[in-house]
CSV table of C-alpha atoms in Angstrom, one decimal:
chain,number,residue,atom,x,y,z
A,12,MET,CA,7.0,22.2,12.5
A,13,THR,CA,4.4,20.3,11.9
A,14,ASP,CA,4.8,18.3,8.2
A,15,ASP,CA,1.6,19.0,6.7
A,16,ARG,CA,2.8,17.4,3.7
A,17,PRO,CA,0.6,14.9,2.0
A,18,ALA,CA,0.7,10.9,3.1
A,19,TRP,CA,1.9,9.6,0.1
A,20,ALA,CA,4.5,12.1,-0.6
A,21,ARG,CA,6.4,11.6,3.2
A,22,ARG,CA,6.2,7.5,1.8
A,23,ILE,CA,8.1,8.4,-0.7
A,24,ALA,CA,10.3,10.2,1.0
A,25,ALA,CA,10.9,7.7,3.7
A,26,GLU,CA,10.5,4.8,1.9
A,27,ARG,CA,13.4,6.2,-0.2
A,28,GLN,CA,15.1,7.1,2.7
A,29,ALA,CA,14.9,3.2,4.0
A,30,ARG,CA,17.1,1.9,0.8
A,31,ASP,CA,20.1,4.3,1.7
A,32,TRP,CA,18.9,5.9,-1.9
A,33,SER,CA,19.7,9.5,-3.2
A,34,GLN,CA,16.5,11.4,-4.4
A,35,ARG,CA,19.3,10.9,-8.0
A,36,ASP,CA,19.4,6.9,-7.0
A,37,ALA,CA,15.3,6.7,-7.0
A,38,VAL,CA,15.7,8.4,-10.4
A,39,ARG,CA,17.1,5.5,-11.5
A,40,ALA,CA,15.8,2.7,-10.5
A,41,LEU,CA,12.2,4.7,-11.6
A,42,ARG,CA,14.1,4.9,-15.5
A,43,ALA,CA,14.3,1.2,-14.8
A,44,HIS,CA,10.7,0.9,-14.0
A,45,ALA,CA,9.6,2.8,-17.2
A,46,PRO,CA,8.0,1.5,-19.2
A,47,THR,CA,9.0,4.5,-21.8
A,48,GLU,CA,11.7,6.9,-22.1
A,49,LEU,CA,11.7,9.8,-19.3
A,50,PRO,CA,13.7,13.0,-19.8
A,51,ALA,CA,16.9,13.9,-18.5
A,52,GLU,CA,18.3,12.9,-15.6
A,53,ASP,CA,18.5,15.8,-13.3
A,54,SER,CA,15.5,17.6,-15.3
A,55,MET,CA,13.7,13.9,-12.8
A,56,ILE,CA,15.7,15.2,-10.6
A,57,ARG,CA,13.9,18.1,-10.5
A,58,GLN,CA,10.6,16.0,-10.6
A,59,TRP,CA,11.3,13.7,-7.7
A,60,LYS,CA,11.7,16.9,-5.8
A,61,ARG,CA,8.4,18.0,-6.6
A,62,TRP,CA,7.2,15.0,-5.7
A,63,GLU,CA,9.0,14.4,-2.5
A,64,SER,CA,7.4,18.0,-1.4
A,65,GLY,CA,3.5,16.9,-2.2
A,66,GLN,CA,3.1,18.1,-5.8
A,67,ALA,CA,1.1,14.8,-6.9
A,68,PRO,CA,2.7,12.9,-10.1
A,69,ASN,CA,0.9,12.5,-12.8
A,70,ASP,CA,-1.2,9.4,-13.8
A,71,PHE,CA,1.3,7.7,-15.6
A,72,TYR,CA,4.3,8.0,-13.1
A,73,GLN,CA,1.9,7.3,-10.3
A,74,PRO,CA,2.2,2.8,-11.0
A,75,ILE,CA,5.9,3.6,-11.5
A,76,ILE,CA,6.9,5.0,-8.5
A,77,ALA,CA,4.7,2.2,-6.9
A,78,ALA,CA,6.4,-0.7,-8.5
A,79,VAL,CA,10.0,1.5,-7.2
A,80,PHE,CA,9.3,0.4,-3.9
A,81,GLY,CA,7.5,-3.0,-4.8
A,82,THR,CA,3.7,-1.6,-4.3
A,83,VAL,CA,0.9,-0.7,-5.5
A,84,THR,CA,-0.8,2.3,-7.1
A,85,HIS,CA,-3.8,2.8,-4.8
A,86,ALA,CA,-1.9,1.7,-2.1
A,87,LEU,CA,0.4,4.8,-2.6
A,88,PHE,CA,-1.7,6.9,-3.6
A,89,PRO,CA,-5.6,5.7,-2.2
A,90,ALA,CA,-8.5,6.5,-4.2
A,91,PRO,CA,-11.3,8.3,-2.6
A,92,SER,CA,-13.8,6.2,-0.7
A,93,ARG,CA,-17.0,5.4,-2.4
A,94,ARG,CA,-19.2,4.0,0.3
A,95,ASP,CA,-21.0,6.1,2.5
A,96,GLY,CA,-22.4,3.8,5.5
A,97,ASP,CA,-24.6,1.9,6.9
A,98,LYS,CA,-27.6,4.8,5.5
A,99,GLU,CA,-25.7,3.6,1.3
A,100,ILE,CA,-26.9,0.3,2.7
A,101,LEU,CA,-30.9,0.6,4.3
A,102,ALA,CA,-31.1,2.9,1.0
A,103,ALA,CA,-30.6,-0.2,-1.2
A,104,SER,CA,-32.2,-2.6,0.4
A,105,GLY,CA,-35.0,-0.5,1.1
A,106,MET,CA,-35.3,-3.2,4.4
A,107,GLU,CA,-34.6,-3.4,7.7
A,108,THR,CA,-33.8,-6.4,9.1
A,109,LEU,CA,-37.2,-7.6,10.5
A,110,GLU,CA,-38.8,-7.0,7.3
A,111,ILE,CA,-35.8,-9.2,5.5
A,112,VAL,CA,-36.5,-11.9,8.2
A,113,SER,CA,-39.7,-11.9,7.3
A,114,ARG,CA,-39.8,-11.9,3.7
A,115,LEU,CA,-37.4,-14.9,4.3
A,116,ASN,CA,-40.6,-16.8,6.3
A,117,ARG,CA,-42.6,-16.8,3.3
A,118,SER,CA,-43.0,-20.0,0.6
A,119,ASP,CA,-41.2,-18.0,-2.3
A,120,VAL,CA,-38.0,-15.6,-2.6
A,121,ASP,CA,-38.4,-12.7,-5.0
A,122,SER,CA,-35.3,-10.7,-6.4
A,123,ALA,CA,-35.5,-8.2,-3.9
A,124,THR,CA,-35.3,-10.9,-1.2
A,125,LEU,CA,-32.5,-11.9,-2.8
A,126,ASP,CA,-31.1,-8.3,-2.8
A,127,ALA,CA,-31.7,-7.5,0.2
A,128,LEU,CA,-29.7,-10.4,1.9
A,129,ARG,CA,-26.5,-9.7,-1.2
A,130,ILE,CA,-26.6,-6.3,1.0
A,131,THR,CA,-27.1,-8.3,4.2
A,132,THR,CA,-24.2,-10.0,4.3
A,133,ASP,CA,-21.3,-7.4,3.2
A,134,ARG,CA,-22.9,-5.4,5.6
A,135,LEU,CA,-21.6,-8.6,7.8
A,136,CYS,CA,-18.3,-8.9,6.3
A,137,SER,CA,-17.9,-5.7,6.1
A,138,GLU,CA,-17.7,-5.2,10.2
A,139,TYR,CA,-15.2,-7.8,10.4
A,140,PRO,CA,-12.7,-5.1,11.8
A,141,PHE,CA,-14.5,-4.0,14.0
A,142,MET,CA,-17.4,-6.1,15.7
A,143,PRO,CA,-16.9,-7.6,18.5
A,144,SER,CA,-15.8,-11.9,17.9
A,145,GLY,CA,-19.0,-13.0,20.0
A,146,GLN,CA,-21.6,-10.7,18.4
A,147,LEU,CA,-20.0,-11.5,15.1
A,148,LEU,CA,-20.2,-15.0,15.8
A,149,ILE,CA,-24.0,-14.9,16.7
A,150,GLU,CA,-24.7,-12.6,14.0
A,151,GLY,CA,-23.3,-14.5,11.3
A,152,ARG,CA,-24.2,-17.6,12.4
A,153,GLN,CA,-27.7,-17.0,12.9
A,154,TRP,CA,-27.8,-15.6,9.2
A,155,LEU,CA,-26.0,-18.2,8.0
A,156,ARG,CA,-28.9,-20.5,9.4
A,157,ARG,CA,-31.5,-18.7,7.1
A,158,VAL,CA,-30.0,-18.5,4.2
A,159,VAL,CA,-29.2,-22.4,4.3
A,160,ASP,CA,-32.8,-23.4,4.9
A,161,LEU,CA,-33.7,-21.5,1.8
A,162,THR,CA,-32.2,-23.8,-0.2
A,163,ALA,CA,-35.1,-26.0,0.4
A,164,ARG,CA,-37.9,-23.5,-1.2
A,165,ASN,CA,-38.8,-23.4,-4.3
A,166,LEU,CA,-36.4,-21.6,-6.0
A,167,THR,CA,-35.2,-21.3,-9.6
A,168,LEU,CA,-31.5,-22.4,-10.8
A,169,ALA,CA,-30.2,-18.8,-10.8
A,170,GLN,CA,-32.1,-18.5,-7.3
A,171,HIS,CA,-30.5,-21.7,-6.4
A,172,ARG,CA,-26.8,-20.6,-7.1
A,173,GLU,CA,-27.1,-17.0,-5.4
A,174,VAL,CA,-28.7,-19.3,-2.2
A,175,LEU,CA,-25.4,-21.0,-2.4
A,176,ALA,CA,-22.7,-18.6,-2.6
A,177,LEU,CA,-24.6,-16.4,0.4
A,178,SER,CA,-24.1,-19.3,2.5
A,179,GLY,CA,-20.4,-19.7,1.0
A,180,TRP,CA,-19.6,-16.5,1.9
A,181,LEU,CA,-20.9,-16.5,5.3
A,182,ALA,CA,-19.2,-19.8,6.3
A,183,LEU,CA,-16.2,-18.2,5.2
A,184,LEU,CA,-17.2,-15.2,7.7
A,185,VAL,CA,-18.5,-17.2,10.3
A,186,GLY,CA,-14.9,-19.4,9.1
A,187,CYS,CA,-12.9,-16.4,10.1
A,188,VAL,CA,-14.0,-15.7,13.4
A,189,GLU,CA,-14.2,-19.2,15.0
A,190,TYR,CA,-10.2,-19.4,14.1
A,191,ASP,CA,-9.8,-16.0,15.4
A,192,THR,CA,-11.3,-16.8,18.9
A,193,GLY,CA,-9.1,-20.0,18.7
A,194,ASP,CA,-11.5,-22.7,17.5
A,195,ARG,CA,-9.7,-24.2,15.3
A,196,HIS,CA,-11.4,-27.6,14.5
A,197,ALA,CA,-14.9,-25.4,14.5
A,198,ALA,CA,-13.3,-23.1,12.2
A,199,GLU,CA,-11.5,-26.0,10.2
A,200,SER,CA,-15.1,-27.5,9.7
A,201,THR,CA,-17.2,-24.3,8.7
A,202,ARG,CA,-14.3,-23.5,6.2
A,203,ARG,CA,-14.5,-27.2,4.4
A,204,ALA,CA,-18.7,-26.7,4.3
A,205,ALA,CA,-17.8,-22.8,2.4
A,206,LEU,CA,-15.5,-24.8,0.0
A,207,SER,CA,-18.4,-27.4,-0.6
A,208,LEU,CA,-21.0,-24.6,-1.3
A,209,ALA,CA,-18.4,-22.7,-4.3
A,210,THR,CA,-18.3,-26.3,-5.4
A,211,GLU,CA,-22.3,-26.7,-5.3
A,212,ALA,CA,-22.5,-23.7,-6.6
A,213,ALA,CA,-19.5,-23.3,-9.1
A,214,HIS,CA,-18.5,-20.1,-8.0
A,215,PRO,CA,-14.7,-19.9,-8.0
A,216,GLU,CA,-14.2,-16.8,-5.9
A,217,VAL,CA,-15.9,-18.4,-2.8
A,218,ALA,CA,-13.8,-21.9,-3.2
A,219,GLY,CA,-10.5,-19.5,-3.7
A,220,TRP,CA,-11.0,-18.3,0.0
A,221,ALA,CA,-11.5,-21.2,1.8
A,222,HIS,CA,-8.6,-21.8,-0.2
A,223,GLU,CA,-6.4,-19.3,1.4
A,224,MET,CA,-8.1,-20.1,4.7
A,225,ARG,CA,-6.7,-23.4,5.0
A,226,ALA,CA,-3.4,-21.0,4.0
A,227,TRP,CA,-3.9,-18.8,6.9
A,228,PHE,CA,-4.7,-21.6,9.5
A,229,ALA,CA,-1.5,-23.5,8.0
A,230,LEU,CA,0.2,-20.5,8.6
A,231,THR,CA,0.1,-19.9,12.2
A,232,THR,CA,0.2,-23.3,13.2
A,233,GLY,CA,4.4,-23.7,11.3
A,234,ASP,CA,3.2,-25.3,8.8
A,235,TYR,CA,4.6,-23.6,5.8
A,236,ARG,CA,5.0,-26.3,2.7
A,237,GLY,CA,1.3,-26.2,3.8
A,238,VAL,CA,0.6,-23.1,3.0
A,239,ILE,CA,2.4,-23.1,-0.4
A,240,ALA,CA,0.3,-25.9,-1.4
A,241,ALA,CA,-2.9,-24.7,0.0
A,242,ALA,CA,-1.8,-21.1,-2.5
A,243,GLN,CA,-1.2,-22.6,-5.2
A,244,ALA,CA,-3.8,-24.8,-5.2
A,245,GLY,CA,-6.2,-21.4,-4.4
A,246,ALA,CA,-4.6,-19.0,-7.4
A,247,GLU,CA,-5.2,-22.3,-9.7
A,248,THR,CA,-9.0,-21.9,-8.3
A,249,ALA,CA,-9.5,-17.9,-8.9
A,250,ALA,CA,-6.5,-17.5,-10.5
A,251,HIS,CA,-9.1,-14.0,-11.8
A,252,HIS,CA,-10.2,-13.1,-8.6
A,253,GLY,CA,-8.8,-10.7,-5.4
A,254,VAL,CA,-8.7,-13.3,-3.7
A,255,ALA,CA,-5.1,-14.3,-5.8
A,256,VAL,CA,-3.7,-11.3,-4.7
A,257,GLN,CA,-3.9,-12.3,-0.6
A,258,LEU,CA,-3.1,-16.3,-1.7
A,259,ALA,CA,0.0,-14.8,-2.7
A,260,GLY,CA,1.1,-12.5,-0.3
A,261,GLN,CA,0.2,-16.0,1.8
A,262,GLU,CA,3.1,-17.8,0.1
A,263,ALA,CA,5.4,-15.1,0.4
A,264,LYS,CA,4.7,-15.1,4.5
A,265,ALA,CA,5.5,-19.1,4.0
A,266,TRP,CA,8.4,-18.1,2.1
A,267,ALA,CA,9.6,-16.0,4.6
A,268,ARG,CA,9.5,-18.2,7.1
A,269,LEU,CA,11.0,-20.8,5.5
A,270,GLY,CA,14.2,-18.3,5.0
A,271,ASP,CA,14.1,-18.4,1.2
A,272,ARG,CA,14.6,-14.1,0.7
A,273,ARG,CA,14.4,-14.7,-3.3
A,274,GLN,CA,10.9,-16.6,-3.4
A,275,VAL,CA,9.4,-14.1,-0.7
A,276,GLU,CA,10.6,-11.5,-3.7
A,277,VAL,CA,8.4,-13.5,-6.3
A,278,ALA,CA,5.5,-14.6,-4.5
A,279,LEU,CA,5.2,-10.8,-3.8
A,280,ASP,CA,5.8,-9.5,-7.1
A,281,LYS,CA,3.1,-11.8,-8.5
A,282,GLY,CA,1.1,-10.1,-5.8
A,283,ARG,CA,1.3,-6.8,-6.9
A,284,ARG,CA,0.9,-7.6,-10.9
A,285,MET,CA,-1.8,-9.1,-10.2
A,286,LEU,CA,-3.5,-6.1,-8.3
A,287,GLU,CA,-2.7,-3.5,-10.0
A,288,GLY,CA,-4.2,-5.0,-12.4
A,289,MET,CA,-7.2,-5.1,-11.2
A,290,PRO,CA,-10.1,-2.5,-10.8
A,291,TYR,CA,-10.0,-0.2,-7.4
A,292,PRO,CA,-12.6,-2.4,-5.1
A,293,GLU,CA,-16.1,-0.7,-4.3
A,294,ASN,CA,-15.9,-1.6,-1.3
A,295,LEU,CA,-12.5,-1.1,0.7
A,296,ASP,CA,-14.7,-2.7,4.6
A,297,ASN,CA,-15.2,-5.7,4.0
A,298,HIS,CA,-13.0,-9.0,5.0
A,299,PHE,CA,-12.7,-10.4,1.1
A,300,VAL,CA,-11.9,-7.9,-0.6
A,301,VAL,CA,-8.4,-7.1,-0.7
A,302,ASP,CA,-7.9,-3.6,-0.3
A,303,PRO,CA,-4.8,-2.1,-2.4
A,304,ALA,CA,-3.3,-1.2,1.6
A,305,LYS,CA,-3.2,-4.6,2.8
A,306,PHE,CA,-0.8,-4.8,-0.2
A,307,ASP,CA,1.7,-3.4,2.0
A,308,PHE,CA,1.2,-5.4,5.1
A,309,TYR,CA,1.8,-8.8,3.6
A,310,ALA,CA,5.3,-7.2,2.0
A,311,MET,CA,5.8,-5.8,6.3
A,312,ASP,CA,5.5,-9.0,7.4
A,313,CYS,CA,8.1,-11.1,4.8
A,314,TYR,CA,10.7,-7.7,5.8
A,315,ARG,CA,10.7,-8.0,9.4
A,316,LEU,CA,11.2,-12.3,8.9
A,317,VAL,CA,14.2,-12.0,6.7
A,318,GLY,CA,15.6,-8.9,8.3
A,319,GLU,CA,15.1,-6.2,6.4
A,320,ASP,CA,14.0,-4.1,9.4
A,321,ARG,CA,14.0,-0.4,7.6
A,322,LEU,CA,11.8,-1.8,5.7
A,323,ALA,CA,9.8,-3.2,7.5
A,324,ARG,CA,10.0,-0.5,10.0
A,325,THR,CA,8.9,2.1,7.1
A,326,LEU,CA,5.8,-0.3,5.9
A,327,ALA,CA,4.7,-1.1,9.5
A,328,GLU,CA,4.4,2.7,9.9
A,329,GLU,CA,2.1,2.7,6.8
A,330,VAL,CA,-0.1,0.2,8.4
A,331,LEU,CA,-0.8,2.2,11.4
A,332,ARG,CA,-1.0,5.6,9.4
A,333,ALA,CA,-3.6,3.8,6.6
A,334,GLY,CA,-5.1,1.4,9.5
A,335,THR,CA,-6.2,5.0,11.8
A,336,ASP,CA,-8.5,7.7,11.4
A,337,PHE,CA,-7.6,11.0,11.7
A,338,ASP,CA,-9.7,11.1,15.4
A,339,GLY,CA,-7.5,8.0,16.7
A,340,THR,CA,-10.2,5.4,15.5
A,341,GLU,CA,-8.3,2.5,14.2
A,342,ARG,CA,-10.1,1.2,11.4
A,343,SER,CA,-8.0,-1.8,11.1
A,344,PRO,CA,-7.3,-2.6,14.8
A,345,MET,CA,-6.0,-6.1,13.6
A,346,ARG,CA,-3.6,-5.9,11.0
A,347,ASN,CA,-2.5,-2.3,13.5
A,348,ALA,CA,-1.4,-4.6,16.6
A,349,GLU,CA,1.3,-7.1,14.0
A,350,ALA,CA,2.6,-3.6,12.6
A,351,ARG,CA,3.4,-2.5,16.4
A,352,VAL,CA,4.6,-5.8,16.8
A,353,THR,CA,7.2,-5.2,13.7
A,354,LEU,CA,8.2,-1.7,15.1
A,355,GLY,CA,9.3,-4.0,18.4
A,356,VAL,CA,11.2,-6.2,16.8
A,357,THR,CA,12.3,-3.9,15.2
A,358,ALA,CA,13.6,-1.8,17.8
A,359,ALA,CA,14.5,-4.8,20.3
A,360,ARG,CA,17.0,-5.7,17.8
A,361,GLU,CA,18.8,-1.6,16.9
A,362,GLY,CA,19.1,-2.1,21.2
A,363,ASP,CA,16.1,0.3,22.4
A,364,LEU,CA,14.4,-2.0,24.7
A,365,GLU,CA,11.6,0.6,26.0
A,366,GLU,CA,10.6,1.3,22.6
A,367,ALA,CA,9.9,-2.4,21.8
A,368,LEU,CA,8.2,-3.4,25.3
A,369,ILE,CA,5.6,0.4,24.6
A,370,HIS,CA,5.1,-1.1,20.8
A,371,GLY,CA,4.8,-5.0,22.6
A,372,GLU,CA,2.6,-4.1,25.4
A,373,ARG,CA,0.3,-2.1,23.6
A,374,ALA,CA,-0.6,-4.8,20.4
A,375,LEU,CA,-1.7,-7.1,23.3
A,376,LEU,CA,-4.4,-4.3,24.5
A,377,GLY,CA,-7.1,-4.2,21.4
A,378,GLU,CA,-10.5,-5.4,21.8
A,379,ARG,CA,-10.7,-6.8,18.3
A,380,GLN,CA,-8.1,-9.7,17.8
A,381,SER,CA,-6.6,-12.0,15.5
A,382,VAL,CA,-5.6,-14.8,18.3
A,383,PRO,CA,-3.5,-16.8,16.0
A,384,SER,CA,-2.2,-13.9,14.5
A,385,LEU,CA,-0.9,-12.2,17.4
A,386,ILE,CA,0.5,-15.8,19.5
A,387,MET,CA,2.1,-16.1,16.1
A,388,THR,CA,3.0,-12.7,15.4
A,389,SER,CA,4.5,-11.7,19.3
A,390,ARG,CA,6.2,-15.0,19.1
A,391,GLU,CA,8.9,-13.7,17.4
A,392,LEU,CA,9.1,-10.8,19.3
A,393,ALA,CA,9.3,-12.5,22.3
A,394,ALA,CA,12.3,-14.8,20.8
A,395,VAL,CA,14.1,-12.3,19.9
A,396,MET,CA,13.9,-10.7,24.1
A,397,ARG,CA,15.2,-14.1,25.0
A,398,GLN,CA,17.5,-13.7,22.7
A,399,ARG,CA,19.1,-9.7,23.7
A,400,TYR,CA,17.3,-8.8,26.3
A,401,SER,CA,17.1,-12.8,28.7
A,402,THR,CA,18.9,-10.4,32.0
A,403,GLU,CA,16.7,-7.6,31.9
A,404,PRO,CA,13.6,-7.0,34.3
A,405,ALA,CA,11.6,-5.4,31.9
A,406,ALA,CA,12.0,-7.7,28.8
A,407,GLN,CA,10.7,-10.4,31.5
A,408,ASP,CA,8.0,-8.8,32.4
A,409,TYR,CA,6.5,-8.8,29.2
A,410,LEU,CA,7.4,-12.2,28.8
A,411,ASN,CA,5.5,-13.1,31.5
A,412,HIS,CA,2.6,-10.9,30.3
A,413,LEU,CA,2.4,-13.2,27.2
A,414,GLN,CA,2.8,-16.6,30.1
A,415,ASP,CA,-0.3,-14.7,31.9
A,416,LEU,CA,-2.2,-14.2,28.1
A,417,GLY,CA,-1.3,-17.8,27.8
A,418,ARG,CA,-3.6,-18.7,31.1
A,419,GLU,CA,-6.3,-17.1,29.5
A,420,LYS,CA,-6.0,-18.0,26.1
A,421,PRO,CA,-4.8,-21.7,25.1
A,422,GLY,CA,-2.5,-21.8,22.5
A,423,PHE,CA,-0.8,-18.2,23.3
A,424,LEU,CA,2.3,-19.3,25.2
A,425,PRO,CA,5.0,-18.3,22.6
A,426,SER,CA,7.8,-21.1,22.3
């Protein structure tokens, strides 16, 4: 029989079971996180049963349930999308790309042109998960050059700062795609340019994302202390912006790789509290907007590394569900790839080599990849394969596949 309960109802049941909790245990945890006294235990158990069956909790209980499972309200109970797609962009700007470029060639820049540039920048940052990296790199660099050229025009002080900020956002995007494709030196130069633009524009959010990129680069090259330093520097710069949540996530990932479980929980809790207090984002597709569902992605990575396999698997399944449309189209292919590696690692540890190989191979098939991040997580699965299945021909085939990818993509060879 099909399970037609809402996704959140299935998830709270799965989260509870992953912790080996009875429903009574879950209610006691709920009581520990509640800001006020709750009804009697038997009454709350009946209420919990109703929630797991699909009856939605009210606004009072939703954040408490999220806190019980170490996530945030809108990751567990998503708000409806506020976007209407590309038609909204065109309606907001009233311009096609050709008209925007034509306006940029004029001697003066008006507010309508700046509005169109702002919308174009948002569109490019929103296409980061989907657009082929080569195409996005070309478009991103083209628009970056166009916008930077505007700084030589006769601009008001406010316009000048706006142009610098837009240049910073585009530089961040280009740097991310450069790093995804393995061009580390170019990515670092572009990241530094974004930080310089942010400093000149006095724009703490762009500066915070430049620090976040430094943390990401350090994470994927094994410099875990560097991750922590970059995360803390970025958090100091952009303490009241969404990037601070992602910086906390990167810090948690670094502590997980250093084996410090306590600091993992401290960093995750810091990020969760910040995210819970922020308004729901207008545009979840923008790469530089912290999607509440991404918090589960951070926690998934950490729990896999500290050996909490049931929690890691539960979160990986949730990442895949949230990152896939009803028709099977993947909205978040790069997150989904790492979720599949997580499922592969947990299956391998449980002795299910066949399932581990299915997930591991599928993770490598996506057209849109962040090569350094996929390298990092695939190495973890390769290490489990070598440790537990070194004599199995199927495991050797998988390791050979990684070796072949290493020849195609320098640096991919698993250590």
